[in-house]
mmCIF file of C-alpha atoms in Angstrom:
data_model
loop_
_atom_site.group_PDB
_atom_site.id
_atom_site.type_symbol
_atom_site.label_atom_id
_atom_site.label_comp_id
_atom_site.label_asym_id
_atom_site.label_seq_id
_atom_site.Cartn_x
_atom_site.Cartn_y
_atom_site.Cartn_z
ATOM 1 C CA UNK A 1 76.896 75.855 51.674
ATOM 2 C CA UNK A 2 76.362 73.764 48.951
ATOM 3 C CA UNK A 3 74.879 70.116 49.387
ATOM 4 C CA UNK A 4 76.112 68.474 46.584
ATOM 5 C CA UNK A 5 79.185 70.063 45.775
ATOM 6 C CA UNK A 6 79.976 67.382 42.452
ATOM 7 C CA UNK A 7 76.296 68.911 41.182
ATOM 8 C CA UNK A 8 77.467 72.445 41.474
ATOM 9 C CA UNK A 9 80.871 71.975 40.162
ATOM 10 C CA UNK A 10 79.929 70.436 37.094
ATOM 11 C CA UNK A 11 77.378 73.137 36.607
ATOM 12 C CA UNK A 12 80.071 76.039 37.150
ATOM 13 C CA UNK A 13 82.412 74.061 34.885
ATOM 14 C CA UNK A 14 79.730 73.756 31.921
ATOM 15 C CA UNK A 15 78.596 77.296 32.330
ATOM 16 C CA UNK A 16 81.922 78.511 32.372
ATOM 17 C CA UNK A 17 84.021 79.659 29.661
ATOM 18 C CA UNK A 18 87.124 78.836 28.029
ATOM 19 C CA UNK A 19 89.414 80.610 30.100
ATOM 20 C CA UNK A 20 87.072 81.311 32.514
ATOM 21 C CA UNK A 21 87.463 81.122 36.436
ATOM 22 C CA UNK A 22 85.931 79.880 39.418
ATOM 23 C CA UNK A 23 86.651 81.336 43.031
ATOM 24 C CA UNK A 24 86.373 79.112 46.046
ATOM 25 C CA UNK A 25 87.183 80.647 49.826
ATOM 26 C CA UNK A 26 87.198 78.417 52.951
ATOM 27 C CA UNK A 27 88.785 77.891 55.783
ATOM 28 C CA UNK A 28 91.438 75.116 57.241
ATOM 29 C CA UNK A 29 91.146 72.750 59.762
ATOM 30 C CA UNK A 30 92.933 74.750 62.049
ATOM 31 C CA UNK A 31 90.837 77.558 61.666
ATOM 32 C CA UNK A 32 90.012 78.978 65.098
ATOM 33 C CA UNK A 33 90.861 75.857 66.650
ATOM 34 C CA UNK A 34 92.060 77.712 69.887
ATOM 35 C CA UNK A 35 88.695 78.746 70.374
ATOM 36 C CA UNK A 36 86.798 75.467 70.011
ATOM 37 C CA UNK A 37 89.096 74.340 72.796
ATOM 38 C CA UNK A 38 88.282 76.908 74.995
ATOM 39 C CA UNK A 39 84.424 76.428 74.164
ATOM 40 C CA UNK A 40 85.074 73.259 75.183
ATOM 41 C CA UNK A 41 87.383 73.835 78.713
ATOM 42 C CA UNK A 42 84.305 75.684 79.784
ATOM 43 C CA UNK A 43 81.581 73.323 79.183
ATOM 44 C CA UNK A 44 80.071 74.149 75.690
ATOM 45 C CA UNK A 45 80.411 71.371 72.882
ATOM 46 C CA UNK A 46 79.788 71.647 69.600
ATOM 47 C CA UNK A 47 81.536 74.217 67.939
ATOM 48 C CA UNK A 48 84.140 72.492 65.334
ATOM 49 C CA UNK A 49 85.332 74.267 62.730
ATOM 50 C CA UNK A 50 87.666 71.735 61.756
ATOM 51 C CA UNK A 51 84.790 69.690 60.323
ATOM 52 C CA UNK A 52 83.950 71.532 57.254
ATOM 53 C CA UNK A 53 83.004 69.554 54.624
ATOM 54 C CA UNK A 54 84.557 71.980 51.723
ATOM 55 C CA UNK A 55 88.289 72.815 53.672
ATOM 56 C CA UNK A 56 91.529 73.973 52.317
ATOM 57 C CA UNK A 57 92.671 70.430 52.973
ATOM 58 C CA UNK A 58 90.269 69.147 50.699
ATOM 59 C CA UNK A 59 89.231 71.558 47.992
ATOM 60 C CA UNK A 60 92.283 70.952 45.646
ATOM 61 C CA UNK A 61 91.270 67.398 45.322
ATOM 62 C CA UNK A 62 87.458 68.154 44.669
ATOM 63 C CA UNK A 63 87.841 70.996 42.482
ATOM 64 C CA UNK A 64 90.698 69.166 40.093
ATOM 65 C CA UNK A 65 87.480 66.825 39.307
ATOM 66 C CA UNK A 66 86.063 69.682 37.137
ATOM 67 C CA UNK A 67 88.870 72.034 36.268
ATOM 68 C CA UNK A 68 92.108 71.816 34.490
ATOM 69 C CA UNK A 69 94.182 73.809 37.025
ATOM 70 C CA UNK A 70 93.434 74.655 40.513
ATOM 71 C CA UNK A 71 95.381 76.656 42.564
ATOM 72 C CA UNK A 72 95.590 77.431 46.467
ATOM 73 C CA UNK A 73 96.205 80.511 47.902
ATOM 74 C CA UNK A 74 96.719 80.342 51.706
ATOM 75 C CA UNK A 75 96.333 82.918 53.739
ATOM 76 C CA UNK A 76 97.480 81.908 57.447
ATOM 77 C CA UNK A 77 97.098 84.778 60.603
ATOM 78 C CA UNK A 78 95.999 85.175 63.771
ATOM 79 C CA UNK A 79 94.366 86.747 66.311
ATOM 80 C CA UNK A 80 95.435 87.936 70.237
ATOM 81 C CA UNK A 81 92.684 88.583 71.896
ATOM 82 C CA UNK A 82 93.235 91.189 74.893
ATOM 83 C CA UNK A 83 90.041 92.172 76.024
ATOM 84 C CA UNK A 84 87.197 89.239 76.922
ATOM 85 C CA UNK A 85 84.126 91.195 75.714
ATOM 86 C CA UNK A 86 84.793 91.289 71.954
ATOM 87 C CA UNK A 87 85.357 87.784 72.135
ATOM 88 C CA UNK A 88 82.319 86.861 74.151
ATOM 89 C CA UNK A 89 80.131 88.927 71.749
ATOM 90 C CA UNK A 90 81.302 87.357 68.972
ATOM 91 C CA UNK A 91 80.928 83.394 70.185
ATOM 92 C CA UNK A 92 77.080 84.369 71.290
ATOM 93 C CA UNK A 93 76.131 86.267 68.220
ATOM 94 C CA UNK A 94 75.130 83.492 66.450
ATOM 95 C CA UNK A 95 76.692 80.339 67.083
ATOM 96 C CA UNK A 96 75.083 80.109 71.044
ATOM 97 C CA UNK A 97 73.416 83.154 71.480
ATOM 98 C CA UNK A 98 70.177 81.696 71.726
ATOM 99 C CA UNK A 99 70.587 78.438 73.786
ATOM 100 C CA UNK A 100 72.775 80.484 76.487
ATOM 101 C CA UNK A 101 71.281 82.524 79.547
ATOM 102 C CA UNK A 102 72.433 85.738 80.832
ATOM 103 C CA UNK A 103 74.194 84.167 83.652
ATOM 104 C CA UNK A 104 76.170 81.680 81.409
ATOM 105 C CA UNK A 105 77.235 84.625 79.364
ATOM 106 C CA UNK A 106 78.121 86.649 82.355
ATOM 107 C CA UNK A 107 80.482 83.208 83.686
ATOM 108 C CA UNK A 108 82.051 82.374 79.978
ATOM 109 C CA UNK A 109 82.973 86.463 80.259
ATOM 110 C CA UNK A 110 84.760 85.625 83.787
ATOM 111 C CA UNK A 111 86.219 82.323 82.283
ATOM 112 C CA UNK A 112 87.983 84.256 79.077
ATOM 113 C CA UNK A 113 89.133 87.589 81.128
ATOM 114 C CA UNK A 114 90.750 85.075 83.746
ATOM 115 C CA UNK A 115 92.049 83.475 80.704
ATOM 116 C CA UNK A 116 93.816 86.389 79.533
ATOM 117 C CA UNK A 117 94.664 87.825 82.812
ATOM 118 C CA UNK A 118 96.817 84.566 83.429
ATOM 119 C CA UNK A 119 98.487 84.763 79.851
ATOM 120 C CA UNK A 120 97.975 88.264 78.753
ATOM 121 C CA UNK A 121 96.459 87.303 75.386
ATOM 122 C CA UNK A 122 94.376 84.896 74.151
ATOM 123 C CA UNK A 123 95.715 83.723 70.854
ATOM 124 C CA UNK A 124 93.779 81.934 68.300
ATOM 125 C CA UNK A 125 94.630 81.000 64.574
ATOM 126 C CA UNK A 126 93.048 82.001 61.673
ATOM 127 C CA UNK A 127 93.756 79.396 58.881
ATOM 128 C CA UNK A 128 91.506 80.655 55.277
ATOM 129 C CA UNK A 129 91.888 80.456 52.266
ATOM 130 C CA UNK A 130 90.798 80.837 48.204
ATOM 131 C CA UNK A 131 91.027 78.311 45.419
ATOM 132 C CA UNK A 132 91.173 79.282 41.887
ATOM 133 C CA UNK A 133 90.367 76.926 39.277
ATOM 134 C CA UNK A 134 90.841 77.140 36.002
ATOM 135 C CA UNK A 135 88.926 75.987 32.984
ATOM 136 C CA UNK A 136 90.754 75.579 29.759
#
């Protein structure tokens, strides 16, 4: 959310104190990854969470720039989704909700209950994460 990350960093480190800490959540590249490819088995592009710019596969690297000791915690779960509505609600509340008509809606609905009609589930992983970095 930041859009110079090196800029902000060296601000939190020079502001911080001796001792002091710095908190950084994200997610991994695998973060709901199942769902991006079902976006995408139906038709709708664009949603790639795998492209963050600030990722757990990537953080420890940036934030050992600025701070003495950085540390990952990784905190790897999941989701099985059983009933299509939740899930529908959720990928239209923000991400598509306004470029989508009522009739696409209504069909991606049909698309993810078939979904988990055939395999009784829908799983999808949730792949997050905090660094804490250290400042000496």
């Amino acid at each position: 959310h930041v859009p110079d990350r090196d800029e902000a960093f060296s601000e939190i480190q020079r502001v911080l104190v001796p001792g002091g800490r710095v908190y950084a959540a994200t997610n991994g590249a695998s973060h709901l990854r199942e769902l991006a490819e079902l976006l995408a088995q139906f038709g709708v592009a664009g949603f790639a969470p795998s492209s963050l710019s600030f990722s757990l596969e990537n953080g420890f690297g940036e934030l050992s720039k600025w701070f003495t000791s950085v540390e990952m915690r990784r905190y790897e779960d999941a989701l099985e989704v059983t009933e299509s509505e939740p899930l529908v609600a959720y990928v239209f509340s923000g991400l598509f909700g306004a470029a989508i008509t009522s009739e696409q809606r209504w069909e991606f609905s049909q698309f993810v209950a078939e979904r988990i009609k055939a395999h009784g589930a829908i799983h999808i992983t949730k792949d997050s994460g905090l660094f804490v970095a250290h400042k000496e």
